[in-house]
PDB file of C-alpha atoms in Angstrom:
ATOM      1  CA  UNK A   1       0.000   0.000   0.000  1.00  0.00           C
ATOM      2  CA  UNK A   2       1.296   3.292  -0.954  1.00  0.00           C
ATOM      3  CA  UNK A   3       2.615   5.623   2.286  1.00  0.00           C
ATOM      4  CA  UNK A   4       1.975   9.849   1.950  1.00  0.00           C
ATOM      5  CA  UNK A   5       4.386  11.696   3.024  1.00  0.00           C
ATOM      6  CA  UNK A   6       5.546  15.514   2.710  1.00  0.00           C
ATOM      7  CA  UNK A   7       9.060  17.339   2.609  1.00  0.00           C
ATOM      8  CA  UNK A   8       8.823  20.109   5.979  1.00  0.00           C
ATOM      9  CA  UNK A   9      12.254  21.140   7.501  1.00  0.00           C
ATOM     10  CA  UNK A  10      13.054  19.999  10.925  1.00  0.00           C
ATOM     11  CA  UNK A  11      12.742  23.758  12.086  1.00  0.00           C
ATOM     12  CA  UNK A  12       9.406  23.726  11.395  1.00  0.00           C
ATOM     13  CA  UNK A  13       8.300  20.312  13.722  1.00  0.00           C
ATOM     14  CA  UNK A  14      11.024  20.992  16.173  1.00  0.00           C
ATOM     15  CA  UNK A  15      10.525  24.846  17.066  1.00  0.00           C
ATOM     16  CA  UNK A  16       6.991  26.035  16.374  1.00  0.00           C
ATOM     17  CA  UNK A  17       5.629  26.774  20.214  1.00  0.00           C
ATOM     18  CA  UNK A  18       3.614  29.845  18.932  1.00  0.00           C
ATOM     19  CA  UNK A  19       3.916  32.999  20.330  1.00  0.00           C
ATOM     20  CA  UNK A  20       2.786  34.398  24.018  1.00  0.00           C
ATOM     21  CA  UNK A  21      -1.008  35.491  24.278  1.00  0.00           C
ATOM     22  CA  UNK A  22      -1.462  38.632  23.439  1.00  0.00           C
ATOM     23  CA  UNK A  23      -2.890  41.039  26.653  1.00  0.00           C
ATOM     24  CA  UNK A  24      -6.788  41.269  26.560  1.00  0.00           C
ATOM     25  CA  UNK A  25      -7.033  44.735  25.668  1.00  0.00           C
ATOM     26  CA  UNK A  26      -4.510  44.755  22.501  1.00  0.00           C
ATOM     27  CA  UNK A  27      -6.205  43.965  19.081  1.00  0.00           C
ATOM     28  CA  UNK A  28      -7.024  40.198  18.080  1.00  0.00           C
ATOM     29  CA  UNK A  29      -4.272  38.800  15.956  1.00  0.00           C
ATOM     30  CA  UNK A  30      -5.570  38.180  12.612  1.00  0.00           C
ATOM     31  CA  UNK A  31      -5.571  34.252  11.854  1.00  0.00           C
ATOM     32  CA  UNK A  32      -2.721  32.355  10.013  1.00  0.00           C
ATOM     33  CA  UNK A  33      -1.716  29.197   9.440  1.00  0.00           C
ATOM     34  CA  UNK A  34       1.926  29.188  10.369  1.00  0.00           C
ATOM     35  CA  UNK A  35       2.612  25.324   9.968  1.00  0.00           C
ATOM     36  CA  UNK A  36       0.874  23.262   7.904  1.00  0.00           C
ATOM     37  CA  UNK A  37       2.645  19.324   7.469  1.00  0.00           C
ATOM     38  CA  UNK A  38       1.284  15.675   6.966  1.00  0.00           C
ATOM     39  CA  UNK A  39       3.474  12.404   8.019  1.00  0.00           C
ATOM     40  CA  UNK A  40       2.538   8.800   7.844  1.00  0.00           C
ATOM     41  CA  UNK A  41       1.942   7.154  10.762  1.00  0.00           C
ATOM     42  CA  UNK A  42       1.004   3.793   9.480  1.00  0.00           C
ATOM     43  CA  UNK A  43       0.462   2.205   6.064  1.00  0.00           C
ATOM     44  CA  UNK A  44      -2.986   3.378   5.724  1.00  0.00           C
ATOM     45  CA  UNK A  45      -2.838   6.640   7.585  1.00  0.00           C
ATOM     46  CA  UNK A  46      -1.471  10.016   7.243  1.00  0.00           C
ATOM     47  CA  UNK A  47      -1.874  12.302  10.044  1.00  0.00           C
ATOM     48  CA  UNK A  48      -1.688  16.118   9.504  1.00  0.00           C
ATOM     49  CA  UNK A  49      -0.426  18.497  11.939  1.00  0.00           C
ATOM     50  CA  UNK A  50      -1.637  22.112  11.828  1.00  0.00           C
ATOM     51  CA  UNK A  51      -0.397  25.255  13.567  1.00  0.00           C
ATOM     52  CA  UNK A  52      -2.049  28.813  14.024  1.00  0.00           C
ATOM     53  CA  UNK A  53      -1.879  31.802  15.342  1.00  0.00           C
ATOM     54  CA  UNK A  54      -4.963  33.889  16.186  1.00  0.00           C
ATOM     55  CA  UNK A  55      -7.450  31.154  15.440  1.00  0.00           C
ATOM     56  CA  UNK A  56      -9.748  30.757  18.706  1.00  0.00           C
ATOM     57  CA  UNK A  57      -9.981  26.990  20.721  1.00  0.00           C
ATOM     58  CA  UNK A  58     -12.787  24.900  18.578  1.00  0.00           C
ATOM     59  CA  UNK A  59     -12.597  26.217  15.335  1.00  0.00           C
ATOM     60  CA  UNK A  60     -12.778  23.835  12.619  1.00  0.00           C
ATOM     61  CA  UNK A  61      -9.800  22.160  10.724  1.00  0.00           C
ATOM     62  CA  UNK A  62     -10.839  20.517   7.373  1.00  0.00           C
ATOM     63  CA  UNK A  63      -8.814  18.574   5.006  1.00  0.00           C
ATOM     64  CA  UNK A  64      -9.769  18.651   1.048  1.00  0.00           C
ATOM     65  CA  UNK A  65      -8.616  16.513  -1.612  1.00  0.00           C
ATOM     66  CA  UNK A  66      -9.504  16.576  -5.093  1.00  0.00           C
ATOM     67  CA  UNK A  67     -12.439  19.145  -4.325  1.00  0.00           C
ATOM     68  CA  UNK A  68     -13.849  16.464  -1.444  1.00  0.00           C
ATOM     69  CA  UNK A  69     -13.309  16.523   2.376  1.00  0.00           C
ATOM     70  CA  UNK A  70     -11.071  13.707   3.568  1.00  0.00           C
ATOM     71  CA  UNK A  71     -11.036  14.984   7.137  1.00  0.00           C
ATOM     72  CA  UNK A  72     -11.942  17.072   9.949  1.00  0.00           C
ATOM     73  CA  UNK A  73     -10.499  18.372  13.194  1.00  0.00           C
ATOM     74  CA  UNK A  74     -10.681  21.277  15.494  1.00  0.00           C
ATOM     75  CA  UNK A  75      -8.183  23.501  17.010  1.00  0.00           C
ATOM     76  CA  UNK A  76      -6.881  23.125  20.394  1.00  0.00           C
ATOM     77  CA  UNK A  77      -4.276  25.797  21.813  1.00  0.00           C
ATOM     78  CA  UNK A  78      -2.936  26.925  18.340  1.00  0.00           C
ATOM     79  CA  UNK A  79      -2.771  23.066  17.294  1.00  0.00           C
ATOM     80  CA  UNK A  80      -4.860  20.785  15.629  1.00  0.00           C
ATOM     81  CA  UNK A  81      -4.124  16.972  14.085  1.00  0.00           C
ATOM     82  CA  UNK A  82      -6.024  15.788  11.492  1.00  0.00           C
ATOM     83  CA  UNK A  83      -5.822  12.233  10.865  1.00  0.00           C
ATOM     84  CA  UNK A  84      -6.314  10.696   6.734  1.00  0.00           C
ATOM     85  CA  UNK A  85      -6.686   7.844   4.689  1.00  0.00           C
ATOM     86  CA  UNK A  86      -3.050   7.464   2.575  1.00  0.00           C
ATOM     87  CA  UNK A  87      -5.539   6.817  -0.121  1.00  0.00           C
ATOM     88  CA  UNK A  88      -5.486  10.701  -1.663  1.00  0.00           C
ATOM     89  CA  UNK A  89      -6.739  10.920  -5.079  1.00  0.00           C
ATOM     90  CA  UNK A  90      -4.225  13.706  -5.821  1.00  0.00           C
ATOM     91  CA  UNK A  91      -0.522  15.123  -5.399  1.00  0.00           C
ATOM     92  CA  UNK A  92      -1.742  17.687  -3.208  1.00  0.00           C
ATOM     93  CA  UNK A  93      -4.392  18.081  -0.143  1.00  0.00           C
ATOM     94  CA  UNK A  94      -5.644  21.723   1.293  1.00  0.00           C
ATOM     95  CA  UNK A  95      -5.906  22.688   5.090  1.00  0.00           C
ATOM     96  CA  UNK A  96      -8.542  25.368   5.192  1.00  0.00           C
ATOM     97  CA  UNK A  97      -9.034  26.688   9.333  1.00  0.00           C
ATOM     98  CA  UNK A  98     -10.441  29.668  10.010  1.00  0.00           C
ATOM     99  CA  UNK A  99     -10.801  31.190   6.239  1.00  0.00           C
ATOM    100  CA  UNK A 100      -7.126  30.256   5.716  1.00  0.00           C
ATOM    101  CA  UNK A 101      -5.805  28.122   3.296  1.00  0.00           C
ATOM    102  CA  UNK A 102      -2.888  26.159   2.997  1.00  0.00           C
ATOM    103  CA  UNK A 103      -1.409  23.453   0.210  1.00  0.00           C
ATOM    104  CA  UNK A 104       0.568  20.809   1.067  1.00  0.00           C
ATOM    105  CA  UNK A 105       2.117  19.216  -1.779  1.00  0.00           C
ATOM    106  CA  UNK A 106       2.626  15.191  -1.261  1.00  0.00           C
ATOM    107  CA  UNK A 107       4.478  12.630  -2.817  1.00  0.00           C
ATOM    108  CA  UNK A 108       4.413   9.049  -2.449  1.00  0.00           C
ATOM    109  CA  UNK A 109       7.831   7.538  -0.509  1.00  0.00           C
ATOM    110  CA  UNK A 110       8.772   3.707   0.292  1.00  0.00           C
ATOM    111  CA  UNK A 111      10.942   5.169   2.798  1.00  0.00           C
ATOM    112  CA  UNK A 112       8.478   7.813   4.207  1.00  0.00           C
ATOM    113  CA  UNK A 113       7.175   5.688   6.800  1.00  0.00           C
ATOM    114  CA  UNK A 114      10.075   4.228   8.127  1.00  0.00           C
ATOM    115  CA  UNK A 115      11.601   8.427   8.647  1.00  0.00           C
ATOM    116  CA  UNK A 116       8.322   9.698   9.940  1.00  0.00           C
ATOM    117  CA  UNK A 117       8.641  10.899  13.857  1.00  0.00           C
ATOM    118  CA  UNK A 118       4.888  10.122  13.944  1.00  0.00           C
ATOM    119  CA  UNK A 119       5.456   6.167  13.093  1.00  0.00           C
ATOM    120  CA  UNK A 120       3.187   4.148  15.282  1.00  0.00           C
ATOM    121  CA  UNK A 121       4.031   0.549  16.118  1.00  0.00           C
ATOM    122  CA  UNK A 122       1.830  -1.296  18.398  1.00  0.00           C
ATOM    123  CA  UNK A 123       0.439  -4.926  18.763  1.00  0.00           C
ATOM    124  CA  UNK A 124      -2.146  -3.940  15.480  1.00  0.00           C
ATOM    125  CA  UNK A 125       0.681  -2.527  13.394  1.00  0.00           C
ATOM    126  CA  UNK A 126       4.225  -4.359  12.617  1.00  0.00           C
ATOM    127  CA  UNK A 127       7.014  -2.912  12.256  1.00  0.00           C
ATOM    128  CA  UNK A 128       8.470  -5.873  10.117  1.00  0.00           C
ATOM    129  CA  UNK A 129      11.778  -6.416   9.568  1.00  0.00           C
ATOM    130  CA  UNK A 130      12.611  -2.581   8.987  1.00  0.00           C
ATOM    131  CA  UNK A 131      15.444  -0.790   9.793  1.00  0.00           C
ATOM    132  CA  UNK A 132      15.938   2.963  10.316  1.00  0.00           C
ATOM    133  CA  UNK A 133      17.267   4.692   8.021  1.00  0.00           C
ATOM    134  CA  UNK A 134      19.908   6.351  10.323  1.00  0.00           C
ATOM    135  CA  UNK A 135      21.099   5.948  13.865  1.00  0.00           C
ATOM    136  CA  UNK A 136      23.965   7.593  16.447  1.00  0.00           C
ATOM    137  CA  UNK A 137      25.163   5.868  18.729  1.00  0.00           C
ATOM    138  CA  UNK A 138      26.726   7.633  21.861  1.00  0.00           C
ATOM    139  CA  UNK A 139      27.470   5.453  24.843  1.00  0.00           C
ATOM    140  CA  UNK A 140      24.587   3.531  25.449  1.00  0.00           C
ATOM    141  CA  UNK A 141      22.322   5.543  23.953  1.00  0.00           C
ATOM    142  CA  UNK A 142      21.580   4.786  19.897  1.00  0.00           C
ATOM    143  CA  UNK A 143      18.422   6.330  17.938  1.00  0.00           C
ATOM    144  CA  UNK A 144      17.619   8.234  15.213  1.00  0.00           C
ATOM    145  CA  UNK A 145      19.449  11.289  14.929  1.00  0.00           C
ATOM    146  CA  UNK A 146      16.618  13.986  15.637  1.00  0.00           C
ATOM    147  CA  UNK A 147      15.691  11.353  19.018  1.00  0.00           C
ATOM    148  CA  UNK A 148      19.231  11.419  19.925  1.00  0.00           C
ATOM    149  CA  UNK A 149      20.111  14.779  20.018  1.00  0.00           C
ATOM    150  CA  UNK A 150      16.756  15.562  21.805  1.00  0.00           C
ATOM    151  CA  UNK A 151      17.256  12.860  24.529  1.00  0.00           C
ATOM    152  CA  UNK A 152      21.433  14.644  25.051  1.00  0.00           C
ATOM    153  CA  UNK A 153      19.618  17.894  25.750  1.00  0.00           C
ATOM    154  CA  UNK A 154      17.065  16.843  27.894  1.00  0.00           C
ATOM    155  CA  UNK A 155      19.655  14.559  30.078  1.00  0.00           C
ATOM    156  CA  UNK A 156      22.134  18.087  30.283  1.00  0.00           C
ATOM    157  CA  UNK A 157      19.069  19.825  31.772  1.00  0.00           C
ATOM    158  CA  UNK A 158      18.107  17.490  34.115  1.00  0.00           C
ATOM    159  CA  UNK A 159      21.728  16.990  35.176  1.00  0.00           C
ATOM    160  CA  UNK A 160      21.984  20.531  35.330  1.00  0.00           C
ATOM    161  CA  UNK A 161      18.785  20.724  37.982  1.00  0.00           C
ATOM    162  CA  UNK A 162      20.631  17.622  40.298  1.00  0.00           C
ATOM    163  CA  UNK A 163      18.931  14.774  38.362  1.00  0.00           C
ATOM    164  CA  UNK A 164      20.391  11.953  36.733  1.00  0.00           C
ATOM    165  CA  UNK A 165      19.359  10.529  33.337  1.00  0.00           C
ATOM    166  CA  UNK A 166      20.749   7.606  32.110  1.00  0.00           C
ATOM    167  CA  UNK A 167      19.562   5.051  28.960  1.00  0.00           C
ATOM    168  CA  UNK A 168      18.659   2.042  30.129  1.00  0.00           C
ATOM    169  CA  UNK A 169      17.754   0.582  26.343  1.00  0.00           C
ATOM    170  CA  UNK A 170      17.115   2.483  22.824  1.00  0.00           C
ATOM    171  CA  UNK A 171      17.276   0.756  19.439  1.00  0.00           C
ATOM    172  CA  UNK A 172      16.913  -2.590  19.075  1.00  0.00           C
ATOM    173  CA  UNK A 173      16.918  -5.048  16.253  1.00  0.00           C
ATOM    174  CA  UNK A 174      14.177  -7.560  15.521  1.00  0.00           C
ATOM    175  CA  UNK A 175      16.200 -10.115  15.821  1.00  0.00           C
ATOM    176  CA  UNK A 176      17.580  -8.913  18.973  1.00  0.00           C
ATOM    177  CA  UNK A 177      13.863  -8.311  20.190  1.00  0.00           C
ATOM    178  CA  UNK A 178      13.323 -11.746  19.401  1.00  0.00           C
ATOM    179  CA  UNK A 179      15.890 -12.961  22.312  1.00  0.00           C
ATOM    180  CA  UNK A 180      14.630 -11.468  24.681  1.00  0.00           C
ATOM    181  CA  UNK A 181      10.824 -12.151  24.025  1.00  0.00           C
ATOM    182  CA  UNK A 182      11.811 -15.193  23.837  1.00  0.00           C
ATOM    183  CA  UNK A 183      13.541 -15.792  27.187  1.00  0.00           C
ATOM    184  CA  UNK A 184      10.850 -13.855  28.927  1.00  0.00           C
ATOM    185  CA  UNK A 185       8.314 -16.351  27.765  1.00  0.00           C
ATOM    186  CA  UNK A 186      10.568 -19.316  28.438  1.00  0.00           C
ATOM    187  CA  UNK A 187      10.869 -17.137  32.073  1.00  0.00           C
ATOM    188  CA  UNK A 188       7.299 -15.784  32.863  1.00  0.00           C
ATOM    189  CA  UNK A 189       4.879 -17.452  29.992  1.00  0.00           C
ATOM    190  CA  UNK A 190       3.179 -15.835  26.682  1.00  0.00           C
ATOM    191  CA  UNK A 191       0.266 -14.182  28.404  1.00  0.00           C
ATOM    192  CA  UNK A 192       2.258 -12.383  31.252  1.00  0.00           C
ATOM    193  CA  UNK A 193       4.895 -11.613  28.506  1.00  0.00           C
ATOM    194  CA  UNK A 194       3.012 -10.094  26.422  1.00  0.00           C
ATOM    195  CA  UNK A 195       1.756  -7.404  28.698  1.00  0.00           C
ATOM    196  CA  UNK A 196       5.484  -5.810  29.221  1.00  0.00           C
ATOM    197  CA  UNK A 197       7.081  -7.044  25.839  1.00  0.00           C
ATOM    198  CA  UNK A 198       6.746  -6.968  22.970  1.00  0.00           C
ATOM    199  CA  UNK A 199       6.748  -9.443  20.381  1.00  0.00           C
ATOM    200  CA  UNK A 200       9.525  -9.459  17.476  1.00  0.00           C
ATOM    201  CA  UNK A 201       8.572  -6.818  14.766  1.00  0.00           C
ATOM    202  CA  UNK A 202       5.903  -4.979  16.916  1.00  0.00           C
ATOM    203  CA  UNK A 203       8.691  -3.413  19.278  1.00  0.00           C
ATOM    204  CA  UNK A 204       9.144   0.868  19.159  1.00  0.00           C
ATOM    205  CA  UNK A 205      12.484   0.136  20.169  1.00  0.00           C
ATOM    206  CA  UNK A 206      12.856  -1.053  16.581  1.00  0.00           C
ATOM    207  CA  UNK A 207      11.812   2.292  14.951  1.00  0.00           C
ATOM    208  CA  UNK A 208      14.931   3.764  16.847  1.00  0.00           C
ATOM    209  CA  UNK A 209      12.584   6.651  18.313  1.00  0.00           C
ATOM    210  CA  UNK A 210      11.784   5.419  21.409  1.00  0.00           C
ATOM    211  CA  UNK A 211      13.881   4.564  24.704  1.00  0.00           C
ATOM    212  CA  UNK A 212      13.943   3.405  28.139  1.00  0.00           C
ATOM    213  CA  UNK A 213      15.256   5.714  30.774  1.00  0.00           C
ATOM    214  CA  UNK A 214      16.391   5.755  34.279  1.00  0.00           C
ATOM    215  CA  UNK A 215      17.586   6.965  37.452  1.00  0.00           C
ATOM    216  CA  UNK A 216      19.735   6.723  40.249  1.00  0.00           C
ATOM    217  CA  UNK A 217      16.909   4.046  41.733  1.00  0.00           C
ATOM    218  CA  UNK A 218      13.748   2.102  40.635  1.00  0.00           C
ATOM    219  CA  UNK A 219      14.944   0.747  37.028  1.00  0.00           C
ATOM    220  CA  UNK A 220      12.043  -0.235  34.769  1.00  0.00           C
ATOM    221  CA  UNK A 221       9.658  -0.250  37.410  1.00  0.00           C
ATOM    222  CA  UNK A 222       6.449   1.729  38.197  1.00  0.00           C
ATOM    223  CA  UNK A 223       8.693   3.334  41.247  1.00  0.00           C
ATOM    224  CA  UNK A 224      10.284   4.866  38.689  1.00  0.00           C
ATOM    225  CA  UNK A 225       7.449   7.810  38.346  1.00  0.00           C
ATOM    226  CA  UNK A 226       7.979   8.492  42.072  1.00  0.00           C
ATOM    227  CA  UNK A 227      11.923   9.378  41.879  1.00  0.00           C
ATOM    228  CA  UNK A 228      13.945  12.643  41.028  1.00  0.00           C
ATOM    229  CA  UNK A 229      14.275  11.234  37.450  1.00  0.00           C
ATOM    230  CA  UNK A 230      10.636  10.214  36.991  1.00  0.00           C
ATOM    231  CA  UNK A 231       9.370  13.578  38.226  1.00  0.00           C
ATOM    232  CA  UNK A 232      11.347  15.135  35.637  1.00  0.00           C
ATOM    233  CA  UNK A 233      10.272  13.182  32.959  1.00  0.00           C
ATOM    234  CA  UNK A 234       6.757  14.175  33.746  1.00  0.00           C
ATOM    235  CA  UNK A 235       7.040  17.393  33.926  1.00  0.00           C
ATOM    236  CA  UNK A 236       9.510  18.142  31.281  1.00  0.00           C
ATOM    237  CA  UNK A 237      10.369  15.574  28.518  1.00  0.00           C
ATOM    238  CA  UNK A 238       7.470  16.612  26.337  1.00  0.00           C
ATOM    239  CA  UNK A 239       9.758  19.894  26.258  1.00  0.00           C
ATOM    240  CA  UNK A 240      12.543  17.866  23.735  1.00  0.00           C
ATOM    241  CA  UNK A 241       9.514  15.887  21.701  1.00  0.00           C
ATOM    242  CA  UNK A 242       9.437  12.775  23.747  1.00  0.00           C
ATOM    243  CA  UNK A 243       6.114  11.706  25.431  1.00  0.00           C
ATOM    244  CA  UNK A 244       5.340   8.414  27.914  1.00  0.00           C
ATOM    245  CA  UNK A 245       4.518   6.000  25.362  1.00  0.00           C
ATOM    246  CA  UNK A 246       2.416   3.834  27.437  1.00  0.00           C
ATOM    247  CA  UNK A 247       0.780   6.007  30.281  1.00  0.00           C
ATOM    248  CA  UNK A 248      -1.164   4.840  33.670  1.00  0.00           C
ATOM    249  CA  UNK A 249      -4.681   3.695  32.785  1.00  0.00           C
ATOM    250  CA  UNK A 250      -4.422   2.936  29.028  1.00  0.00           C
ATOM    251  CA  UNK A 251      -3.455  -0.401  29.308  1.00  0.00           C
ATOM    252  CA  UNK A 252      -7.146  -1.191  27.211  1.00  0.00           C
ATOM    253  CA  UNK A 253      -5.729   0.876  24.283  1.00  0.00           C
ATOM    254  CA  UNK A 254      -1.827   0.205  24.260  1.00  0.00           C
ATOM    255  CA  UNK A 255      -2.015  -2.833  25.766  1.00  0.00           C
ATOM    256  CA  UNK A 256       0.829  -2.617  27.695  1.00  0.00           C
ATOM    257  CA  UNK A 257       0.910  -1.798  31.567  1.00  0.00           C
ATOM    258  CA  UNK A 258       1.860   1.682  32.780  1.00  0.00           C
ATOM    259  CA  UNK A 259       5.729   2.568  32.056  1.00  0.00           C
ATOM    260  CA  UNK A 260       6.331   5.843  33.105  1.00  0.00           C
ATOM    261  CA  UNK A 261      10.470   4.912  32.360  1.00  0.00           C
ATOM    262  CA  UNK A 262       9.456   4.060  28.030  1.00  0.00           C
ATOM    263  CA  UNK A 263       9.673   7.583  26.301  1.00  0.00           C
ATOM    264  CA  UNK A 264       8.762   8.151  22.607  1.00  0.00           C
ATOM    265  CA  UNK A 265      10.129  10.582  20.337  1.00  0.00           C
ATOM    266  CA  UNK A 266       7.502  12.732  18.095  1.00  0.00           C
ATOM    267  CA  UNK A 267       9.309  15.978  18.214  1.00  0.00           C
ATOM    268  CA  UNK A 268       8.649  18.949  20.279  1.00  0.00           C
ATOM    269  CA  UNK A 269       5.646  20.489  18.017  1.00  0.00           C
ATOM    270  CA  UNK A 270       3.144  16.897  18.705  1.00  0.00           C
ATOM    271  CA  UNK A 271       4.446  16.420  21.987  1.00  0.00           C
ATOM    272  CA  UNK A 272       3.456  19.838  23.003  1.00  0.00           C
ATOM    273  CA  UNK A 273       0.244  19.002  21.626  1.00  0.00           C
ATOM    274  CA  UNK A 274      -0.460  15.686  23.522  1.00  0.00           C
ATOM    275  CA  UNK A 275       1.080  17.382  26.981  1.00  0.00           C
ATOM    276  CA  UNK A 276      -1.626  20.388  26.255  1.00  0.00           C
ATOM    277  CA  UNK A 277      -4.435  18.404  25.781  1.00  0.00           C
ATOM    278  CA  UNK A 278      -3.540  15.749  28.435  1.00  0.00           C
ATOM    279  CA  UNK A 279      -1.246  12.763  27.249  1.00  0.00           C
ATOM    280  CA  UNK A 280      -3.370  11.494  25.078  1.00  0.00           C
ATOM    281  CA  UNK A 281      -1.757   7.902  23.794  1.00  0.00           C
ATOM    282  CA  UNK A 282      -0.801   8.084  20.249  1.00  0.00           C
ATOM    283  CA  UNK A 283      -3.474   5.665  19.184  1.00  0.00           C
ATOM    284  CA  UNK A 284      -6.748   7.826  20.414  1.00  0.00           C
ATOM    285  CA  UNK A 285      -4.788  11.270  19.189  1.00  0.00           C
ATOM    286  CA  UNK A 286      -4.089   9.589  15.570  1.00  0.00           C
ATOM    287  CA  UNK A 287      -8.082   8.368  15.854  1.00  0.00           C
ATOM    288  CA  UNK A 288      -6.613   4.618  15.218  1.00  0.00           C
ATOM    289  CA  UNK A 289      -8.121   1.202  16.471  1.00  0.00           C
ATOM    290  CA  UNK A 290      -6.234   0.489  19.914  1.00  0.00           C
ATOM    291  CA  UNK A 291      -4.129  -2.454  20.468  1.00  0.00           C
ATOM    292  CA  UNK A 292      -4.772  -4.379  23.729  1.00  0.00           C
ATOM    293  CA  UNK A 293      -3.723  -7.541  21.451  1.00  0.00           C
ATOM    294  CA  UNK A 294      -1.887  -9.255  18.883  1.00  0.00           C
ATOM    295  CA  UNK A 295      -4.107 -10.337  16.171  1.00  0.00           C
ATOM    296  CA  UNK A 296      -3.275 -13.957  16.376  1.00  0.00           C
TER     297      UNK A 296
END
């Protein structure tokens, strides 16, 4: 199935915050569309991010292809996501909020998918065998480039404040996924495995964009929310464009249990999204089926 995918500059997902309210007495600020961008996030969807200025909480986002509306949101804070078939009957879609327009020209891209931030893998959607397309490596920290200089910054603050970061895990291959599935089921059986690993292909750690973190206590436990470390990562990690992947109480639509310690890289213009609206899970946000289990 063919992925959708547009060219933005990393400037534009990674620094967009939109400016400071203006006071209530100064003149309304006339509306714009200041970011307008649309990444795959699985083989048959295409989410599209939108950012404004001076467009009020609820107005309307649509999304027109080919003269016909493909999709719908409303804006939330200056943000709104739009999610869309990959199925687009044209090269290019429209974003229309607010009596602005905006056209985003598309293009269809094998490797789209594998390079989009937005990439979801869950126990619905495989990863495969894939590979990203780049990776540093720097001690024991490896993801995609973008992830990895995010996740440096965010440890140098938190250092900076008296709290240590360190990686626990980052990428991992399938085949290294494999192993250790494996030897948890051999340890703990399928069913109990399955709710804290995941099964080869289906792992984030495979998309390089998503890592494990810890302290100076409580590793890869639910402690872990109630340290130095895990107080930080609450408060601040959507700040660098990482979210917690699999938060407390969405174990029904992730299907894993709470890990406050498993961070996910989207990028600083999302993640400020999810944290403003209330960590919503990327599965409900991207308006896709949840996951609680493996399909067979």
């Amino acid at each position: 199935m063919k992925t959708l995918a547009v060219l933005v500059t990393a400037a534009a997902l990674t620094t967009l915050a939109g400016p400071a309210q203006a006071a209530s007495a100064a003149p309304r600020k006339p509306a714009r569309i200041v970011l307008a961008t649309a990444l795959p996030v699985t083989s048959a969807c295409v989410v599209v991010g939108v950012g404004t200025t001076g467009v009020a909480t609820g107005s309307r986002v649509t999304v027109i292809d080919d003269g016909r509306v493909i999709g719908r949101s409303r804006v939330t804070a200056g943000k709104a996501i739009v999610p869309i078939s990959s199925k687009v009957q044209g090269s290019r879609v429209t974003v229309v909020v607010a009596g602005q327009r905006r056209i985003i020209t598309v293009r269809t891209d094998a490797a789209a998918l594998a390079a989009s931030p937005w990439l979801v893998v869950n126990k619905k959607v495989s990863a495969g065998s894939s590979t990203p397309p780049r990776l540093t490596t720097s001690g024991n920290l490896r993801l995609q480039p973008s992830a990895a200089g995010a996740y440096e910054k965010m440890a140098k603050t938190a250092a900076r404040q008296g709290t240590s970061l360190w990686v626990a895990s980052s990428y991992r291959s399938a085949a290294r996924q494999k192993s250790l599935y494996t030897a948890y089921v051999a340890r703990d059986g399928r069913k109990a495995a399955d709710t804290y690993s995941a099964r080869p292909g289906h792992s984030e750690h495979q998309t390089g964009l998503a890592v494990d973190v810890a302290g100076s206590s409580c590793t890869l436990s639910g402690c872990f929310a109630d340290t130095a470390a895990g107080r930080f990562v609450k408060s601040d990690a959507y700040r660098y464009g990482f979210v917690v992947r699999y938060p407390k109480g969405a174990d029904a639509t992730t299907g894993y249990r709470y890990e406050p310690w498993h961070l996910r890289y989207v990028g600083p213009w999302l993640a400020g999204y999810l944290h403003s609206v209330g960590s919503l899970t990327l599965e409900r946000a991207f308006a896709l089926p949840a996951a609680p289990d493996y399909a067979n």
